[in-house]
Short mmCIF file of C-alpha atoms in Angstrom, two decimals:
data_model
loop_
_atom_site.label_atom_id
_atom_site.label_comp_id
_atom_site.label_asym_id
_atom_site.label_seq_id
_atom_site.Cartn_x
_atom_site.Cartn_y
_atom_site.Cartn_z
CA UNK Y 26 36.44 -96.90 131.06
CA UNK Y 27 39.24 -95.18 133.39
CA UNK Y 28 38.09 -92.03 131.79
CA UNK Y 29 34.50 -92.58 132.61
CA UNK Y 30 34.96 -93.49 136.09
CA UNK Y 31 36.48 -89.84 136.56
CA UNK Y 32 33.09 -88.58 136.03
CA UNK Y 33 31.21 -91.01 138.29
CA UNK Y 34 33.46 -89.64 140.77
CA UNK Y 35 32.79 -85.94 140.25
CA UNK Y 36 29.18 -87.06 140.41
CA UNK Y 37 27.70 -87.34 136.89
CA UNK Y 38 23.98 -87.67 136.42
CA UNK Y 39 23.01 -89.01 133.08
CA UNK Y 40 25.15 -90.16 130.94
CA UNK Y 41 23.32 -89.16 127.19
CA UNK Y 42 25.12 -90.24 124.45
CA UNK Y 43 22.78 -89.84 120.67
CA UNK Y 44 23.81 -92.84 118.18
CA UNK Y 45 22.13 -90.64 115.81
CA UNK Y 46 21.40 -93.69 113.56
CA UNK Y 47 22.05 -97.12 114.37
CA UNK Y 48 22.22 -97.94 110.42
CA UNK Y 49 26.33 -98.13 109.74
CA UNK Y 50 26.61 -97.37 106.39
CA UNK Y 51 24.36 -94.12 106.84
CA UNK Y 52 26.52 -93.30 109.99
CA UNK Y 53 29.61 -93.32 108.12
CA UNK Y 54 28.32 -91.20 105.36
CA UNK Y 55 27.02 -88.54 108.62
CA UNK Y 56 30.00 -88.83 109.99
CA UNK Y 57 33.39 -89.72 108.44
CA UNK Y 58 36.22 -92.04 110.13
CA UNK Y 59 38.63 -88.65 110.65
CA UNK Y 60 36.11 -87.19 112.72
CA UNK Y 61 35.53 -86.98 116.50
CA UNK Y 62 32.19 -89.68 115.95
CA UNK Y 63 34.05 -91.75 113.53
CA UNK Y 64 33.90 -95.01 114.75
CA UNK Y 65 30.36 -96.31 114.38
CA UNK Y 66 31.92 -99.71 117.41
CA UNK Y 67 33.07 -97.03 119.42
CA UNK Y 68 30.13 -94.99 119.54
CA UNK Y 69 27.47 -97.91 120.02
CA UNK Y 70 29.54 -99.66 122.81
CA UNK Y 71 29.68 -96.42 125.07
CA UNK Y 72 27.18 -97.75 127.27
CA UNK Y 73 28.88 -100.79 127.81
CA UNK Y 74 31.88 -99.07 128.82
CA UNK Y 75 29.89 -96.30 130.65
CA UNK Y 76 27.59 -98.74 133.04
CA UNK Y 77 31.37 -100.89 133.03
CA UNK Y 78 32.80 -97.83 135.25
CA UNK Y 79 30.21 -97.17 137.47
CA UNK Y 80 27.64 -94.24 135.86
CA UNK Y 81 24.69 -95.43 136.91
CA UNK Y 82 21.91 -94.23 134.44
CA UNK Y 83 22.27 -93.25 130.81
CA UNK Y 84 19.59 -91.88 128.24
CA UNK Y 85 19.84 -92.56 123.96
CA UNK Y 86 18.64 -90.85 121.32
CA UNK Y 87 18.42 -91.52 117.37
CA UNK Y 88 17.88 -88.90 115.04
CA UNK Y 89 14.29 -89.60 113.05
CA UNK Y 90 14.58 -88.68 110.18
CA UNK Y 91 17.98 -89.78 108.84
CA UNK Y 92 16.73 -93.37 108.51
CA UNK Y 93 14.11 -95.47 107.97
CA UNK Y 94 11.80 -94.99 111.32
CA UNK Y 95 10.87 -98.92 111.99
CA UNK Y 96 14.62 -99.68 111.78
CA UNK Y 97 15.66 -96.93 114.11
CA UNK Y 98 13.10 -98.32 116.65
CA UNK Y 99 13.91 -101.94 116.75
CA UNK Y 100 17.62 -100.89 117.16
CA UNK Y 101 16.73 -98.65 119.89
CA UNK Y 102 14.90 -101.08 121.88
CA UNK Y 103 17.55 -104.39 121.11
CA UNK Y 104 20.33 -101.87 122.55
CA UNK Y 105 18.06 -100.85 125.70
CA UNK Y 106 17.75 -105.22 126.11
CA UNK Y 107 21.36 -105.53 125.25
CA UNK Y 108 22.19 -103.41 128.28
CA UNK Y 109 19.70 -105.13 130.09
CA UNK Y 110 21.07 -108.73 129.56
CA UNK Y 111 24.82 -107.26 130.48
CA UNK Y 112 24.40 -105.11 133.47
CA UNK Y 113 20.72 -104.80 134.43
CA UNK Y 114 20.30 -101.69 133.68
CA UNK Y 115 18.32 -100.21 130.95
CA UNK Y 116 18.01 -96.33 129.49
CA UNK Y 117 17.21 -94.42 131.87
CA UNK Y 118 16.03 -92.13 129.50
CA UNK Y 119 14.84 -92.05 125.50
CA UNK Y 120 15.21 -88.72 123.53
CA UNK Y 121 12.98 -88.38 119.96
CA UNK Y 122 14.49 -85.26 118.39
CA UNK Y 123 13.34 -85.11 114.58
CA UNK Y 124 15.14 -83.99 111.81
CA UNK Y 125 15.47 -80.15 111.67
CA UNK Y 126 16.71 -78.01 109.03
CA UNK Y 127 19.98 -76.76 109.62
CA UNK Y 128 22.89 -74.45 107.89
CA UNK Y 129 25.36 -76.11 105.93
CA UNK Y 130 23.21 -79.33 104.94
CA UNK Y 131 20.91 -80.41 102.77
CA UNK Y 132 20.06 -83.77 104.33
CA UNK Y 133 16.84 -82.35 106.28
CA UNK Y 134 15.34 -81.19 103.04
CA UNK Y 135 16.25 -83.98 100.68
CA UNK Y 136 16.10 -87.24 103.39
CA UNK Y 137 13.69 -89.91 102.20
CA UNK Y 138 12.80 -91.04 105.73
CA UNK Y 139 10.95 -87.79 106.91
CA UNK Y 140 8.52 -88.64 109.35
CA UNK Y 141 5.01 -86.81 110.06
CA UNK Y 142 3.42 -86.09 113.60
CA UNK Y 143 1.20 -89.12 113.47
CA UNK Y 144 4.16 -91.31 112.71
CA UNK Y 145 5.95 -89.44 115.09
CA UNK Y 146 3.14 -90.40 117.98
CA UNK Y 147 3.31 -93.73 116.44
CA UNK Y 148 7.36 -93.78 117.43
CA UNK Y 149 6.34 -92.49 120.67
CA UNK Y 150 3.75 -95.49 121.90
CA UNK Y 151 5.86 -98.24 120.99
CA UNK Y 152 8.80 -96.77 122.51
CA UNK Y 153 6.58 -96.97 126.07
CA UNK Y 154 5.21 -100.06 124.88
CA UNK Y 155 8.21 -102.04 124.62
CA UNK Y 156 10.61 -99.73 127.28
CA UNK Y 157 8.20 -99.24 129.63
CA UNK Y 158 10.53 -98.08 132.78
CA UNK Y 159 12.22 -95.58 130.86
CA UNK Y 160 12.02 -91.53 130.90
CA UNK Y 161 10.75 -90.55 127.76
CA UNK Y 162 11.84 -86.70 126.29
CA UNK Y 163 10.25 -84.83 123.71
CA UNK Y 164 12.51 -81.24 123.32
CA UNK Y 165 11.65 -77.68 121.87
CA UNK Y 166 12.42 -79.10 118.95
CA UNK Y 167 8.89 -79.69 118.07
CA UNK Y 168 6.10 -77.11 117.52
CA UNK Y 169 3.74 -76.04 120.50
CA UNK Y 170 1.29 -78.08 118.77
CA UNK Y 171 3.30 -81.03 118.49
CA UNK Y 172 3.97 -81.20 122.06
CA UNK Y 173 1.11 -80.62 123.58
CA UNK Y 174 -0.60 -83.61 120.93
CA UNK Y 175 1.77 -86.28 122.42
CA UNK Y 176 1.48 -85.47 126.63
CA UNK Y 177 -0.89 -88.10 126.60
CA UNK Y 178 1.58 -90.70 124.65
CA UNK Y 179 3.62 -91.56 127.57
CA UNK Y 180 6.21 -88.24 127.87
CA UNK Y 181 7.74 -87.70 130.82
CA UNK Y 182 10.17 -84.92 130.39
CA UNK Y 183 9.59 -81.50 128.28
CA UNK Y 184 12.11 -78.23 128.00
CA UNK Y 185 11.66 -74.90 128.41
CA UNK Y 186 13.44 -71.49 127.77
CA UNK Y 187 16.11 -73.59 126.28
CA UNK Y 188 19.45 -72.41 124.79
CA UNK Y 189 20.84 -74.14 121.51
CA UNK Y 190 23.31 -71.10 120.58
CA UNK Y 191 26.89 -72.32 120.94
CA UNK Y 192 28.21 -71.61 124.28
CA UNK Y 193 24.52 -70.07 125.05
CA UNK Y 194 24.76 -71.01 128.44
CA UNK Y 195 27.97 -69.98 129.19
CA UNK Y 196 27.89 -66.24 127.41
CA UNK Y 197 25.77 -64.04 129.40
CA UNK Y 198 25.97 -61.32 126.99
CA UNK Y 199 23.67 -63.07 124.61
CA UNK Y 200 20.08 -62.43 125.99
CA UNK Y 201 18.16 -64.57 123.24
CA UNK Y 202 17.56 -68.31 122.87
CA UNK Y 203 17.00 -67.94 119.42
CA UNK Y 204 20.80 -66.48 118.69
CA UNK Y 205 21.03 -66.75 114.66
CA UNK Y 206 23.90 -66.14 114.46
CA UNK Y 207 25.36 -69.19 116.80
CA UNK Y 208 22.12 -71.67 117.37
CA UNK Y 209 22.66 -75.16 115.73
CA UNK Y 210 19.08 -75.03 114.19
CA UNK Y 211 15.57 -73.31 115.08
CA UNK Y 212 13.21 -74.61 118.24
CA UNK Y 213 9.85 -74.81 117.08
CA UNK Y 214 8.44 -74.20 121.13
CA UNK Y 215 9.93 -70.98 122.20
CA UNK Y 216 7.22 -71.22 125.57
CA UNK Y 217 8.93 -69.80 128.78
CA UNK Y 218 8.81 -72.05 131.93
CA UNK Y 219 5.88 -70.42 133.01
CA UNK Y 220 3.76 -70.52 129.95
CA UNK Y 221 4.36 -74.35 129.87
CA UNK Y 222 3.96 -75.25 133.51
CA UNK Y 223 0.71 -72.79 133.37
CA UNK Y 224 -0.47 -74.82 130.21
CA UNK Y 225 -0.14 -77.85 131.79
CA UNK Y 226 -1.62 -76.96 134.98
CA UNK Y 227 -4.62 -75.95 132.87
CA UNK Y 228 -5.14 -79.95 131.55
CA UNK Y 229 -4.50 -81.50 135.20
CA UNK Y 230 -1.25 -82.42 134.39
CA UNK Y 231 1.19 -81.41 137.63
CA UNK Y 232 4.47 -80.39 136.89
CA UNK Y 233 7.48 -82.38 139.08
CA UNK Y 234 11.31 -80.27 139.12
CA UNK Y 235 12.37 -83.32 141.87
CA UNK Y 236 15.86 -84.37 141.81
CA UNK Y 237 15.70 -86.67 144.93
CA UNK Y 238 16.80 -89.71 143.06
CA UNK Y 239 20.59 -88.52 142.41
CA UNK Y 240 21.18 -86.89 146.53
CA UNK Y 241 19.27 -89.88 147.92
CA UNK Y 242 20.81 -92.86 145.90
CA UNK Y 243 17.69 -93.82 143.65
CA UNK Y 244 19.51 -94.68 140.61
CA UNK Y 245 21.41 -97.15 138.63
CA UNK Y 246 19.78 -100.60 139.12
CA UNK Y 247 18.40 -99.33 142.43
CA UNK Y 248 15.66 -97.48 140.65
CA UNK Y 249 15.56 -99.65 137.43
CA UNK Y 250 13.69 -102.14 140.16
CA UNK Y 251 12.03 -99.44 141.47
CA UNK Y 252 10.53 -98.60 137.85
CA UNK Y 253 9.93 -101.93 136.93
CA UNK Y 254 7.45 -102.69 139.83
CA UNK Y 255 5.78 -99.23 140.10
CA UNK Y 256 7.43 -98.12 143.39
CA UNK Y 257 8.97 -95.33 141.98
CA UNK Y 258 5.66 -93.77 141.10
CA UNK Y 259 4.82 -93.35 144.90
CA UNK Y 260 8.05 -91.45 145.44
CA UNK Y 261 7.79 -89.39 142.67
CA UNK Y 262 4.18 -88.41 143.16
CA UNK Y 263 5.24 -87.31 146.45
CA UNK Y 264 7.88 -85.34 145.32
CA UNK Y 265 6.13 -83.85 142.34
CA UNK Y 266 3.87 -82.11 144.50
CA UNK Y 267 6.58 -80.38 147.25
CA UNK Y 268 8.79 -79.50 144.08
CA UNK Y 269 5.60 -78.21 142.57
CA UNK Y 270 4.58 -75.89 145.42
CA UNK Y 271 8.57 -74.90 145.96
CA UNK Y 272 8.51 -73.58 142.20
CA UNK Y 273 4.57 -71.99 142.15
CA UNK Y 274 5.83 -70.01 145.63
CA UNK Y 275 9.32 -68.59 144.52
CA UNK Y 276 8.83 -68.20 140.73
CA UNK Y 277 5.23 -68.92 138.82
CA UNK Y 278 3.11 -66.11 137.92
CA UNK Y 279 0.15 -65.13 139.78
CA UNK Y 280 -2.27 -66.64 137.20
CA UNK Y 281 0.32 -69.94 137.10
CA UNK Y 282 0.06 -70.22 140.77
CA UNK Y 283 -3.47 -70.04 140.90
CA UNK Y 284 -3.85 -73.09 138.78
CA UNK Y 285 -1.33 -74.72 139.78
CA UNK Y 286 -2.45 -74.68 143.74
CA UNK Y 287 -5.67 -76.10 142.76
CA UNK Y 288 -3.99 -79.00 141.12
CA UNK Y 289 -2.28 -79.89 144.68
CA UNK Y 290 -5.18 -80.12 146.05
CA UNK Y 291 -6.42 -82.66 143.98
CA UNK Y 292 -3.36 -83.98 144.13
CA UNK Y 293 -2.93 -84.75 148.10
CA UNK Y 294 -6.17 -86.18 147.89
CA UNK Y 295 -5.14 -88.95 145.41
CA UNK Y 296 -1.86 -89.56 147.48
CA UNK Y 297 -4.26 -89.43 150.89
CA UNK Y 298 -6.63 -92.40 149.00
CA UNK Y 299 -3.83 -94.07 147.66
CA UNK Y 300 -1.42 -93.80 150.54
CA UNK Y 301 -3.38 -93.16 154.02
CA UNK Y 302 -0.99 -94.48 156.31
CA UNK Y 303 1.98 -92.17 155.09
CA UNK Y 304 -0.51 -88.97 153.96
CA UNK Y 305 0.36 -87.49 157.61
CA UNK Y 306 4.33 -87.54 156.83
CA UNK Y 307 3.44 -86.25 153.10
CA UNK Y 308 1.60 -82.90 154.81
CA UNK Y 309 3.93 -82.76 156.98
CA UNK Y 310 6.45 -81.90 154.61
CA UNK Y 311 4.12 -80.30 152.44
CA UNK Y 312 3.24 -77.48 155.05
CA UNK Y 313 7.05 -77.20 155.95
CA UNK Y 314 7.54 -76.26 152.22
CA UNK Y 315 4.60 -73.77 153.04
CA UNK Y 316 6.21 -72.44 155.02
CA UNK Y 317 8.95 -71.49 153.24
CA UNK Y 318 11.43 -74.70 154.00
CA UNK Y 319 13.58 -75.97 150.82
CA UNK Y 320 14.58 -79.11 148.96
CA UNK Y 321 12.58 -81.66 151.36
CA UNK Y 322 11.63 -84.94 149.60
CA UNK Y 323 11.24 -88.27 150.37
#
């Protein structure tokens, strides 16, 4: 807990921790007691301790796949209403990675417990069924058509251009993603930032990059109420849309930008109808962004 508390002083976002699978004996099998994930009490208990020392919001993640699916689930969601009972304070986010082949294993090939994309979309709706508040993220892992099949399944948050080479992030020299000789296993979406945001621009779906909640203290059980009741969905509307026309101005290709300014526009007209007495604050800030202003949100 002392050791946690160092990083809510630094300023840590979310905390993500992946369980992996909540079934024990499996666990110890994936992961014997000499090594750094060990201890199956210690690892399932570091949200107690986190939310104990003052990080605010913390995401899971099991590994489907590994175990049987239904199982996985139902632990999931008792350890999001375990938290809840304790502190509060639920996930603030849910990651679904699936079982990906990988060197130096056989497990992905030979696991019983494989799961298909309609199971997988089946995983999906009951995890916003019975978690409703919580940010749901579906990473390059999957295929392009995998992805793009569950937008409409509750997903929240998507990846792009991402780097799963060993210190990718941190060695410039390597220019590819895909590094063979260092990535932990292959992405199945390889789309660019652009290519994704233009995609989704092209089904009416806008595209938020806000970060308000963490500089303006929406987090933690502040915005657990907020998600509960719906509030948060005004905020973030409003913030998807100057965060949307930041990014289409300074970055999105002309054929991107073009789409994606014709989704603001239906987009201030559902906050105008929905919110009329604060629409004249919401342009306000909208046209300063025009402008060329930065980082505004509300």
């Amino acid at each position: 807990v002392e050791d946690l508390k160092v990083l809510r002083s630094v300023g840590i976002g979310t905390f993500q921790v992946f369980q992996e699978t909540y079934n024990r004996k499996l666990y110890g099998q994936m992961h014997p007691s000499w090594s750094v994930k060990g201890d199956y009490d210690w690892r399932v208990t570091c949200f107690h301790r986190c939310l104990e020392a003052g990080v605010d919001d913390v995401g899971f993640g099991v590994l489907y796949g590994l175990c049987d699916w239904r199982y996985e689930l139902l632990a999931t969601v008792m350890h999001a209403r375990d938290l809840e009972r304790w502190f509060n304070i639920g996930p603030h986010t849910l990651s679904f990675p699936r079982l990906e082949p990988a060197s130096g294993t056989r497990v992905p090939e030979e696991s019983p417990f494989l799961i298909d994309d309609r199971t997988f979309q089946r995983i999906l709706v009951i995890a916003r069924l019975a978690i409703p508040y919580t940010g749901m993220i579906v990473t390059a892992r999957e295929s392009p058509e995998s992805r793009n099949a569950v937008l409409d399944h509750g997903i929240t948050q998507i990846d792009c251009s991402s780097n799963i080479a060993i210190k990718g992030y941190s060695d410039f020299l390597s220019e590819s993603h895909q590094d063979k000789e260092r990535q932990q296993f292959m992405l199945g979406d390889n789309r660019t930032i652009d290519e994704m945001v233009r995609y989704l621009a092209s089904r009416g779906t806008i595209t938020s990059f806000c970060t308000a909640g963490y500089r303006c203290g929406r987090t933690g059980g502040c915005i657990m109420d907020a998600l509960k009741t719906g509030r948060e969905g005004k905020f973030c509307k409003i913030n998807a849309v100057l965060t949307f026309r930041e990014w289409l101005d300074d970055f999105a290709s002309p054929e991107t930008r073009r789409l994606g300014l014709k989704l603001i526009d239906s987009e201030l007209e559902a906050i105008k109808a929905w919110l009329p007495k604060f629409y004249p604050s919401v342009i306000k800030q909208y046209e300063a962004t025009v402008r060329g202003e930065r980082d505004l949100f509300f």
